Short mmCIF file of C-alpha atoms in Angstrom, two decimals:
data_model
loop_
_atom_site.label_atom_id
_atom_site.label_comp_id
_atom_site.label_asym_id
_atom_site.label_seq_id
_atom_site.Cartn_x
_atom_site.Cartn_y
_atom_site.Cartn_z
CA MET A 835 -5.75 -13.66 -40.36
CA SER A 836 -2.50 -14.79 -38.79
CA THR A 837 0.39 -12.60 -37.76
CA ILE A 838 3.92 -13.36 -36.71
CA THR A 839 5.25 -11.33 -33.81
CA LYS A 840 8.94 -10.73 -33.46
CA ALA A 841 10.62 -12.69 -30.70
CA ILE A 842 12.01 -10.54 -27.90
CA PRO A 843 15.76 -11.08 -27.52
CA GLN A 844 16.76 -12.72 -24.25
CA ARG A 845 19.46 -10.51 -22.79
CA SER A 846 21.77 -10.80 -19.79
CA PRO A 847 21.05 -8.70 -16.71
CA GLN A 848 23.93 -6.36 -17.55
CA GLU A 849 22.69 -5.88 -21.11
CA ILE A 850 19.27 -4.94 -19.76
CA ILE A 851 20.83 -2.51 -17.28
CA ASP A 852 22.77 -0.88 -20.12
CA LEU A 853 19.64 -0.56 -22.27
CA ARG A 854 17.65 0.85 -19.35
CA ARG A 855 20.29 3.51 -18.85
CA ARG A 856 20.23 4.36 -22.54
CA HIS A 857 16.48 4.35 -23.23
CA LEU A 858 14.47 4.51 -20.00
CA ASN A 859 13.60 7.20 -17.49
CA PRO A 860 16.93 7.83 -15.70
CA SER A 861 15.26 8.27 -12.29
CA LEU A 862 13.88 4.72 -12.43
CA SER A 863 15.59 2.77 -9.65
CA MET A 864 16.50 -0.91 -9.43
CA SER A 865 16.37 -3.11 -6.36
CA TYR A 866 19.53 -4.49 -4.74
CA GLN A 867 23.22 -3.88 -5.33
CA GLN A 868 23.11 -6.53 -8.04
CA PRO A 869 19.69 -6.30 -9.73
CA VAL A 870 17.90 -9.54 -10.54
CA LYS A 871 16.29 -10.47 -13.87
CA MET A 872 12.96 -12.10 -13.15
CA VAL A 873 11.25 -14.11 -15.88
CA ARG A 874 8.43 -15.98 -14.16
CA GLY A 875 6.23 -15.86 -11.10
CA ARG A 876 3.94 -18.32 -9.32
CA GLY A 877 2.32 -18.02 -5.91
CA ALA A 878 4.70 -16.44 -3.41
CA TYR A 879 7.75 -16.98 -5.65
CA LEU A 880 9.58 -15.20 -8.44
CA TYR A 881 12.06 -17.02 -10.70
CA ASP A 882 15.15 -15.60 -12.37
CA GLN A 883 16.58 -16.42 -15.79
CA ASP A 884 18.40 -19.41 -14.34
CA GLY A 885 15.27 -20.88 -12.77
CA GLN A 886 16.30 -19.89 -9.24
CA ALA A 887 13.26 -19.32 -6.99
CA TYR A 888 13.05 -16.24 -4.77
CA LEU A 889 10.52 -16.00 -1.94
CA ASP A 890 8.73 -12.69 -2.53
CA MET A 891 7.96 -10.87 0.71
CA VAL A 892 7.56 -7.36 -0.64
CA ASN A 893 5.04 -7.58 -3.50
CA ASN A 894 1.64 -6.50 -2.24
CA VAL A 895 0.45 -6.02 -5.82
CA CYS A 896 0.18 -9.69 -6.76
CA HIS A 897 -2.13 -10.03 -3.80
CA VAL A 898 -3.42 -13.58 -4.34
CA GLY A 899 -0.08 -14.83 -5.67
CA HIS A 900 1.90 -14.24 -8.83
CA CYS A 901 0.06 -15.34 -11.97
CA HIS A 902 -2.85 -16.90 -10.09
CA PRO A 903 -4.45 -19.26 -12.67
CA SER A 904 -8.01 -18.06 -12.00
CA VAL A 905 -7.13 -14.40 -12.41
CA VAL A 906 -5.05 -15.05 -15.52
CA ALA A 907 -7.82 -17.16 -17.08
CA ALA A 908 -10.45 -14.51 -16.37
CA GLY A 909 -8.35 -11.85 -18.11
CA GLN A 910 -7.52 -14.09 -21.08
CA ALA A 911 -11.13 -15.14 -21.63
CA GLN A 912 -12.50 -11.60 -21.50
CA MET A 913 -9.68 -10.17 -23.63
CA ALA A 914 -10.50 -12.73 -26.32
CA GLU A 915 -14.17 -11.72 -26.20
CA LEU A 916 -14.31 -7.93 -25.83
CA ASN A 917 -12.53 -4.97 -24.28
CA THR A 918 -14.08 -1.54 -24.56
CA ASN A 919 -15.03 1.49 -22.48
CA THR A 920 -17.80 2.29 -20.03
CA ARG A 921 -19.96 4.20 -22.50
CA TYR A 922 -21.32 0.81 -23.57
CA LEU A 923 -23.36 -1.37 -21.28
CA HIS A 924 -21.61 -4.45 -19.94
CA ASP A 925 -22.33 -6.91 -17.13
CA ASN A 926 -18.79 -6.94 -15.72
CA ILE A 927 -18.66 -3.36 -14.47
CA VAL A 928 -21.99 -3.43 -12.64
CA GLU A 929 -21.24 -6.85 -11.18
CA TYR A 930 -17.87 -5.66 -9.95
CA ALA A 931 -19.33 -2.48 -8.44
CA ARG A 932 -22.01 -4.57 -6.72
CA ARG A 933 -19.52 -7.10 -5.35
CA LEU A 934 -16.98 -4.49 -4.25
CA SER A 935 -19.49 -2.25 -2.48
CA ALA A 936 -20.86 -5.29 -0.62
CA THR A 937 -17.53 -5.53 1.24
CA PHE A 938 -18.02 -2.04 2.74
CA PRO A 939 -20.27 -0.59 5.43
CA GLU A 940 -23.64 0.25 3.90
CA GLU A 941 -22.92 4.00 4.02
CA LEU A 942 -20.26 3.48 1.33
CA SER A 943 -22.16 2.37 -1.74
CA VAL A 944 -21.00 4.31 -4.80
CA VAL A 945 -18.04 3.06 -6.85
CA PHE A 946 -15.76 4.99 -9.22
CA LEU A 947 -13.18 2.96 -11.15
CA THR A 948 -9.70 4.16 -12.09
CA ASN A 949 -6.46 2.68 -13.43
CA SER A 950 -4.27 3.01 -10.33
CA GLY A 951 -4.08 4.00 -6.70
CA THR A 952 -2.66 7.37 -7.71
CA GLU A 953 -5.68 8.02 -9.92
CA ALA A 954 -7.97 6.87 -7.10
CA ASN A 955 -6.44 9.32 -4.64
CA ASP A 956 -6.46 12.07 -7.23
CA LEU A 957 -10.17 11.49 -7.84
CA ALA A 958 -10.82 11.35 -4.08
CA LEU A 959 -9.24 14.80 -3.80
CA ARG A 960 -11.58 16.14 -6.49
CA LEU A 961 -14.59 14.56 -4.81
CA ALA A 962 -13.64 15.98 -1.42
CA ARG A 963 -13.05 19.48 -2.71
CA THR A 964 -16.27 19.51 -4.69
CA TYR A 965 -18.33 18.27 -1.74
CA SER A 966 -16.73 20.46 0.92
CA GLN A 967 -16.35 23.54 -1.29
CA ALA A 968 -12.95 23.97 0.34
CA HIS A 969 -9.36 23.60 -0.87
CA ASP A 970 -6.76 22.91 1.83
CA ILE A 971 -5.77 19.36 2.81
CA ILE A 972 -4.43 17.67 5.94
CA VAL A 973 -2.11 14.68 5.51
CA VAL A 974 0.01 12.59 7.89
CA ASP A 975 3.74 13.09 7.97
CA HIS A 976 5.82 10.84 5.70
CA ALA A 977 2.70 9.70 3.81
CA TYR A 978 2.81 8.77 0.13
CA HIS A 979 -0.43 9.00 -1.84
CA GLY A 980 0.72 8.76 -5.47
CA ASN A 981 2.91 10.07 -8.26
CA SER A 982 0.73 12.65 -10.05
CA PRO A 983 1.52 16.35 -9.47
CA THR A 984 -1.41 16.77 -7.07
CA MET A 985 -0.50 13.62 -5.15
CA ILE A 986 3.15 14.65 -4.83
CA GLU A 987 1.74 17.78 -3.17
CA LEU A 988 -0.12 15.53 -0.71
CA SER A 989 2.90 13.31 -0.01
CA PRO A 990 5.48 14.46 2.58
CA TYR A 991 7.43 11.33 1.63
CA LYS A 992 8.05 13.08 -1.70
CA PHE A 993 7.89 16.85 -1.11
CA ASP A 994 10.13 16.63 1.96
CA GLY A 995 12.44 14.07 0.34
CA LYS A 996 15.25 14.29 -2.19
CA GLY A 997 14.26 16.51 -5.09
CA GLY A 998 11.16 17.75 -3.27
CA GLN A 999 10.22 21.41 -3.08
CA GLY A 1000 8.87 21.37 0.46
CA ARG A 1001 5.35 21.61 1.80
CA PRO A 1002 2.90 23.51 -0.41
CA ALA A 1003 1.02 26.30 1.38
CA HIS A 1004 -2.36 24.55 0.99
CA ILE A 1005 -1.13 21.36 2.70
CA GLN A 1006 -0.90 20.89 6.45
CA VAL A 1007 1.06 17.93 7.82
CA ALA A 1008 -0.24 16.18 10.94
CA GLU A 1009 2.19 14.47 13.28
CA ILE A 1010 2.85 10.83 12.46
CA PRO A 1011 1.15 8.71 15.18
CA ASP A 1012 4.21 6.54 15.76
CA ASP A 1013 3.85 5.03 19.22
CA TYR A 1014 7.36 3.54 19.10
CA ARG A 1015 9.58 6.56 18.50
CA GLY A 1016 7.10 9.46 18.57
CA ARG A 1017 6.12 11.83 21.37
CA PHE A 1018 3.59 9.44 22.87
CA ARG A 1019 4.65 5.85 23.41
CA ARG A 1020 2.93 2.48 23.41
CA GLY A 1021 1.55 1.64 26.84
CA GLU A 1022 0.79 5.23 27.78
CA ALA A 1023 -2.83 6.31 28.20
CA ASP A 1024 -4.87 7.61 25.25
CA VAL A 1025 -1.99 7.53 22.78
CA GLY A 1026 -4.24 7.57 19.71
CA PRO A 1027 -6.43 10.51 20.80
CA ARG A 1028 -3.36 12.47 21.94
CA TYR A 1029 -1.78 12.15 18.50
CA ALA A 1030 -5.10 13.05 16.87
CA GLN A 1031 -5.09 16.36 18.78
CA ASP A 1032 -2.48 17.61 16.30
CA LEU A 1033 -5.26 18.02 13.73
CA HIS A 1034 -6.49 21.00 15.74
CA ARG A 1035 -3.14 22.72 15.05
CA ALA A 1036 -3.37 21.87 11.35
CA ILE A 1037 -6.92 23.19 11.11
CA ALA A 1038 -5.95 26.40 12.93
CA ALA A 1039 -3.13 26.91 10.41
CA ILE A 1040 -5.62 26.50 7.55
CA HIS A 1041 -8.02 29.00 9.15
CA ALA A 1042 -5.11 31.42 9.59
CA ARG A 1043 -4.71 31.36 5.81
CA GLY A 1044 -8.33 32.34 5.45
CA GLU A 1045 -9.17 28.89 4.09
CA LYS A 1046 -11.12 25.80 5.16
CA PRO A 1047 -10.02 22.16 5.21
CA ALA A 1048 -11.42 20.06 2.37
CA ALA A 1049 -10.11 16.65 3.44
CA PHE A 1050 -8.04 14.63 5.85
CA PHE A 1051 -6.11 11.89 4.01
CA CYS A 1052 -4.74 9.01 6.07
CA GLU A 1053 -3.56 5.49 5.24
CA SER A 1054 -5.34 2.92 7.38
CA ILE A 1055 -1.91 1.48 8.28
CA LEU A 1056 1.04 3.71 7.45
CA GLY A 1057 3.29 2.29 4.73
CA CYS A 1058 6.15 4.61 3.80
CA GLY A 1059 6.00 5.97 7.35
CA GLY A 1060 7.46 2.63 8.46
CA GLN A 1061 4.65 0.06 8.58
CA VAL A 1062 3.09 1.92 11.51
CA VAL A 1063 -0.14 0.51 12.96
CA LEU A 1064 -2.35 3.40 14.05
CA PRO A 1065 -2.82 3.55 17.84
CA ASP A 1066 -6.28 2.68 19.11
CA HIS A 1067 -8.91 5.39 18.59
CA TYR A 1068 -6.61 7.56 16.46
CA LEU A 1069 -8.92 7.64 13.44
CA LYS A 1070 -12.04 7.99 15.59
CA GLU A 1071 -10.71 11.20 17.15
CA ALA A 1072 -9.02 12.48 14.00
CA TYR A 1073 -12.14 11.93 11.89
CA ALA A 1074 -14.34 13.69 14.46
CA THR A 1075 -12.00 16.68 14.52
CA ALA A 1076 -11.73 16.87 10.72
CA ARG A 1077 -15.49 16.54 10.19
CA ALA A 1078 -16.24 19.20 12.79
CA ALA A 1079 -14.17 21.57 10.66
CA GLY A 1080 -16.08 20.59 7.51
CA ALA A 1081 -13.49 18.24 6.05
CA VAL A 1082 -14.09 14.91 4.32
CA CYS A 1083 -12.22 11.87 5.71
CA VAL A 1084 -10.34 9.77 3.14
CA ALA A 1085 -8.99 6.30 3.98
CA ASP A 1086 -6.12 5.29 1.70
CA GLU A 1087 -6.27 1.48 1.45
CA VAL A 1088 -4.01 1.24 -1.61
CA GLN A 1089 -1.46 -0.90 0.23
CA VAL A 1090 -3.45 -2.58 2.99
CA GLY A 1091 -6.91 -3.40 1.66
CA PHE A 1092 -8.57 -6.61 0.46
CA GLY A 1093 -8.05 -8.74 3.56
CA ARG A 1094 -4.36 -8.11 4.13
CA ALA A 1095 -5.04 -6.89 7.68
CA GLY A 1096 -6.39 -10.36 8.53
CA THR A 1097 -8.99 -9.47 11.12
CA HIS A 1098 -10.93 -7.30 8.66
CA PHE A 1099 -11.28 -6.94 4.90
CA TRP A 1100 -10.47 -3.23 5.12
CA ALA A 1101 -7.87 -1.96 7.56
CA PHE A 1102 -9.91 1.13 8.51
CA GLU A 1103 -12.40 -1.27 10.12
CA THR A 1104 -9.80 -2.08 12.78
CA GLN A 1105 -10.25 1.50 14.03
CA ALA A 1106 -14.06 1.15 14.26
CA VAL A 1107 -14.69 4.07 11.88
CA VAL A 1108 -16.46 4.62 8.57
CA PRO A 1109 -14.58 6.99 6.23
CA ASP A 1110 -16.32 9.27 3.75
CA ILE A 1111 -14.15 8.09 0.87
CA VAL A 1112 -11.99 4.97 0.49
CA THR A 1113 -9.31 4.60 -2.17
CA MET A 1114 -7.68 1.39 -3.38
CA GLY A 1115 -5.28 0.15 -6.03
CA LYS A 1116 -2.25 -2.22 -6.05
CA PRO A 1117 -3.85 -5.55 -4.96
CA ILE A 1118 -7.26 -4.88 -6.52
CA CYS A 1119 -6.45 -6.73 -9.76
CA ASN A 1120 -3.39 -8.81 -8.85
CA GLY A 1121 -0.99 -6.91 -11.08
CA HIS A 1122 -3.38 -5.67 -13.75
CA PRO A 1123 -3.61 -1.83 -13.64
CA MET A 1124 -6.79 -0.93 -11.78
CA GLY A 1125 -7.92 1.25 -8.90
CA ALA A 1126 -11.18 2.34 -7.30
CA VAL A 1127 -12.86 4.91 -5.11
CA VAL A 1128 -15.85 4.04 -2.94
CA THR A 1129 -17.83 6.83 -1.33
CA ARG A 1130 -21.09 7.96 0.21
CA PRO A 1131 -24.02 8.72 -2.15
CA GLU A 1132 -24.21 12.37 -1.09
CA ILE A 1133 -20.55 12.95 -1.99
CA ALA A 1134 -21.00 11.24 -5.35
CA GLN A 1135 -24.13 13.30 -6.01
CA ALA A 1136 -22.31 16.56 -5.27
CA PHE A 1137 -19.81 15.60 -7.98
CA MET A 1138 -22.66 15.75 -10.51
CA ASN A 1139 -21.94 19.39 -11.35
CA GLY A 1140 -22.06 19.09 -15.12
CA MET A 1141 -18.46 17.95 -15.64
CA GLU A 1142 -18.51 14.26 -16.53
CA TYR A 1143 -15.93 11.95 -15.04
CA PHE A 1144 -14.95 9.61 -17.87
CA ASN A 1145 -11.78 7.53 -17.91
CA THR A 1146 -10.99 5.71 -21.16
CA PHE A 1147 -9.64 2.51 -19.66
CA ALA A 1148 -11.11 2.51 -16.15
CA GLY A 1149 -13.85 -0.06 -15.64
CA ASN A 1150 -13.16 -1.90 -18.89
CA PRO A 1151 -14.51 -5.48 -19.10
CA VAL A 1152 -11.09 -7.12 -18.81
CA SER A 1153 -10.10 -5.24 -15.67
CA CYS A 1154 -13.46 -5.94 -14.08
CA ALA A 1155 -13.28 -9.65 -14.96
CA MET A 1156 -9.88 -9.90 -13.29
CA GLY A 1157 -11.04 -7.85 -10.30
CA LEU A 1158 -13.98 -10.20 -9.84
CA ALA A 1159 -11.60 -13.17 -10.01
CA VAL A 1160 -9.48 -11.63 -7.24
CA LEU A 1161 -12.55 -11.27 -5.01
CA ASP A 1162 -13.49 -14.89 -5.78
CA VAL A 1163 -10.02 -16.21 -4.94
CA ILE A 1164 -9.82 -14.29 -1.65
CA GLU A 1165 -13.16 -15.80 -0.61
CA GLN A 1166 -12.74 -19.34 -1.95
CA GLU A 1167 -9.17 -19.81 -0.71
CA GLN A 1168 -9.93 -18.07 2.63
CA LEU A 1169 -6.96 -15.79 2.13
CA GLN A 1170 -8.05 -13.16 4.63
CA ASN A 1171 -7.89 -15.80 7.35
CA ASN A 1172 -4.58 -17.00 5.93
CA ALA A 1173 -3.21 -13.47 6.26
CA LEU A 1174 -4.32 -13.45 9.88
CA GLN A 1175 -2.92 -16.87 10.81
CA VAL A 1176 0.38 -16.63 8.96
CA GLY A 1177 0.82 -12.99 9.94
CA ASN A 1178 0.36 -13.85 13.61
CA ALA A 1179 2.92 -16.65 13.29
CA ILE A 1180 5.44 -14.25 11.74
CA LEU A 1181 4.81 -11.63 14.43
CA HIS A 1182 5.31 -14.26 17.14
CA GLY A 1183 8.54 -15.44 15.52
CA LEU A 1184 9.81 -11.87 15.22
CA VAL A 1185 9.10 -11.18 18.88
CA GLU A 1186 11.17 -14.25 19.75
CA LEU A 1187 14.02 -12.95 17.58
CA GLN A 1188 13.69 -9.57 19.29
CA LYS A 1189 14.58 -11.28 22.58
CA GLU A 1190 17.74 -12.65 20.96
CA PHE A 1191 18.89 -9.59 18.99
CA ASP A 1192 19.02 -6.12 20.52
CA MET A 1193 19.13 -4.52 17.08
CA ILE A 1194 15.42 -5.38 16.65
CA GLY A 1195 13.93 -2.34 18.33
CA ASP A 1196 10.29 -2.85 17.46
CA VAL A 1197 8.02 -5.45 15.89
CA ARG A 1198 4.63 -4.23 14.69
CA GLY A 1199 2.01 -5.06 12.14
CA MET A 1200 -1.33 -6.55 11.35
CA GLY A 1201 -2.00 -9.61 9.23
CA LEU A 1202 0.56 -9.74 6.44
CA PHE A 1203 1.62 -6.09 6.72
CA ILE A 1204 4.49 -6.08 9.19
CA GLY A 1205 7.40 -3.84 10.14
CA VAL A 1206 10.65 -4.66 11.96
CA GLU A 1207 12.43 -1.51 13.12
CA MET A 1208 16.19 -1.85 13.43
CA VAL A 1209 18.07 0.28 15.97
CA LYS A 1210 21.62 0.66 17.24
CA ASP A 1211 20.42 1.28 20.78
CA ARG A 1212 17.04 0.48 22.30
CA HIS A 1213 17.20 3.50 24.61
CA SER A 1214 18.28 6.23 22.18
CA LEU A 1215 16.44 4.50 19.28
CA GLU A 1216 19.27 5.54 16.96
CA PRO A 1217 18.29 4.05 13.58
CA ALA A 1218 20.35 1.10 12.33
CA THR A 1219 19.94 1.96 8.66
CA GLU A 1220 23.11 0.23 7.47
CA ALA A 1221 22.25 -2.93 9.38
CA ALA A 1222 18.72 -2.97 7.96
CA ASN A 1223 20.05 -2.72 4.42
CA ALA A 1224 22.69 -5.38 5.16
CA VAL A 1225 19.86 -7.71 6.20
CA ILE A 1226 18.07 -7.01 2.92
CA GLU A 1227 21.15 -7.88 0.88
CA TYR A 1228 21.80 -11.03 2.94
CA LEU A 1229 18.24 -12.24 2.43
CA LYS A 1230 18.42 -11.51 -1.28
CA ALA A 1231 21.65 -13.54 -1.52
CA HIS A 1232 19.68 -16.36 0.14
CA HIS A 1233 16.77 -15.95 -2.26
CA ILE A 1234 14.31 -14.00 -0.11
CA LEU A 1235 13.14 -10.63 -1.39
CA LEU A 1236 12.51 -7.86 1.13
CA SER A 1237 13.04 -4.10 1.35
CA THR A 1238 13.20 -1.25 3.84
CA ASP A 1239 11.09 1.81 4.53
CA GLY A 1240 10.39 4.46 7.14
CA PRO A 1241 11.75 7.99 7.66
CA TYR A 1242 15.19 6.55 8.47
CA ASP A 1243 15.09 3.65 6.01
CA ASN A 1244 15.61 1.28 8.94
CA VAL A 1245 12.34 -0.65 8.93
CA LEU A 1246 12.17 -4.07 7.27
CA LYS A 1247 8.81 -4.07 5.51
CA LEU A 1248 6.97 -7.37 5.08
CA LYS A 1249 4.02 -7.34 2.70
CA PRO A 1250 4.05 -10.61 0.74
CA PRO A 1251 1.24 -12.02 -1.40
CA ILE A 1252 -1.44 -13.20 1.01
CA VAL A 1253 -1.03 -16.79 -0.20
CA PHE A 1254 2.13 -16.76 1.95
CA SER A 1255 2.21 -20.05 3.86
CA MET A 1256 3.37 -21.25 7.27
CA ASP A 1257 6.28 -22.99 5.55
CA ASN A 1258 7.19 -19.71 3.86
CA ALA A 1259 7.04 -17.96 7.23
CA GLU A 1260 9.35 -20.53 8.84
CA GLU A 1261 11.81 -20.24 5.95
CA PHE A 1262 11.90 -16.45 6.34
CA LEU A 1263 12.35 -16.53 10.12
CA ARG A 1264 15.22 -19.04 9.86
CA CYS A 1265 16.99 -16.95 7.25
CA LEU A 1266 16.40 -13.70 9.14
CA ARG A 1267 18.01 -15.21 12.25
CA ASP A 1268 21.03 -16.16 10.13
CA ALA A 1269 21.16 -12.65 8.68
CA LEU A 1270 21.07 -11.02 12.10
CA ARG A 1271 23.78 -13.35 13.38
CA SER A 1272 25.95 -12.48 10.39
CA ILE A 1273 25.89 -8.75 11.16
CA ALA A 1274 25.56 -8.80 14.97
#
């Protein structure tokens, strides 16, 4: 049986903007002062309707490159064969669970599949509360863990931001361990453990409510907090404190997992810890909607309380086929090592630019997850928010896509596909120098 599908009209950017405003969620934002219509992607590049290439330095979803042929082919082949749910037996889901768990420390061996990082964090919350038989949660300031109602409650980035309703009573917010502008600074002794001490305050506040902590959620490298690399030993001390109070430790790897950190496949490994639960999403399937939770067997077993966890689409054969292809590509193309080598080259180049431009207050990062904090004054650390956004617009005008983040929106965030090359890095550094000169 053949069918004829209607062709989708090719509209101008302004026509699309007008239709978005008429028919789409009005809170849905668009990037840049003049939004771009993208029609194609390949590797580290996106292409607009005129065929103009843009170097993509902000898309950590298409982890192994836009439209990677192996990932696309895996999805196409499986979609043409079968797509169904996990109530039927299928090789793909067990093979994916086996391959994914093999990347973790042996204590973490049970896999739950979801459709997104939000769902993964939401499920991690349920697991933690069921296992600990407690309710209250500790999170890190300015964290973002997802867009569901329960994850908004766990995300200071949202509940303390525009439209937010403030911190819920059952959430305690630990101090952000920012060793650039926080209370304890890089180069001082025991910075990580000193920041981790704030969990004692959070736990005391929970006990004062007559409650117990169920979980401590922390990104392995802080994203919305401003691309902040955790100080040495922070997680070791924070996890010990949380566990002593009966809490489960959750590592949110939604942005930084799958080799992006360069030195390790999972960023929590850089802190020499083993979490109780790890969540992931974004890069797991290179743009196809998928997420996962990996946990200890005893936590998974405690979840067997009679209420089945079934998710209609999670773990379907197509998603698993594409997830397996992503793992294959990372290994075969040695992309974790690429993230390390290219990331180090970018960090070195940024440090050199820092010597030339006083408005670069801090350069930090790991692998291909890097932050450049812009300041008006290196002593007062007054944020240079306008300058940071001017750099973003300059780069976009010169066909490089970047964005800002952090509590003051003054941190250039670099998180490109991990196929990003040395040539790409050199192109970015040249253009960034020009951008800084233009606004100096």
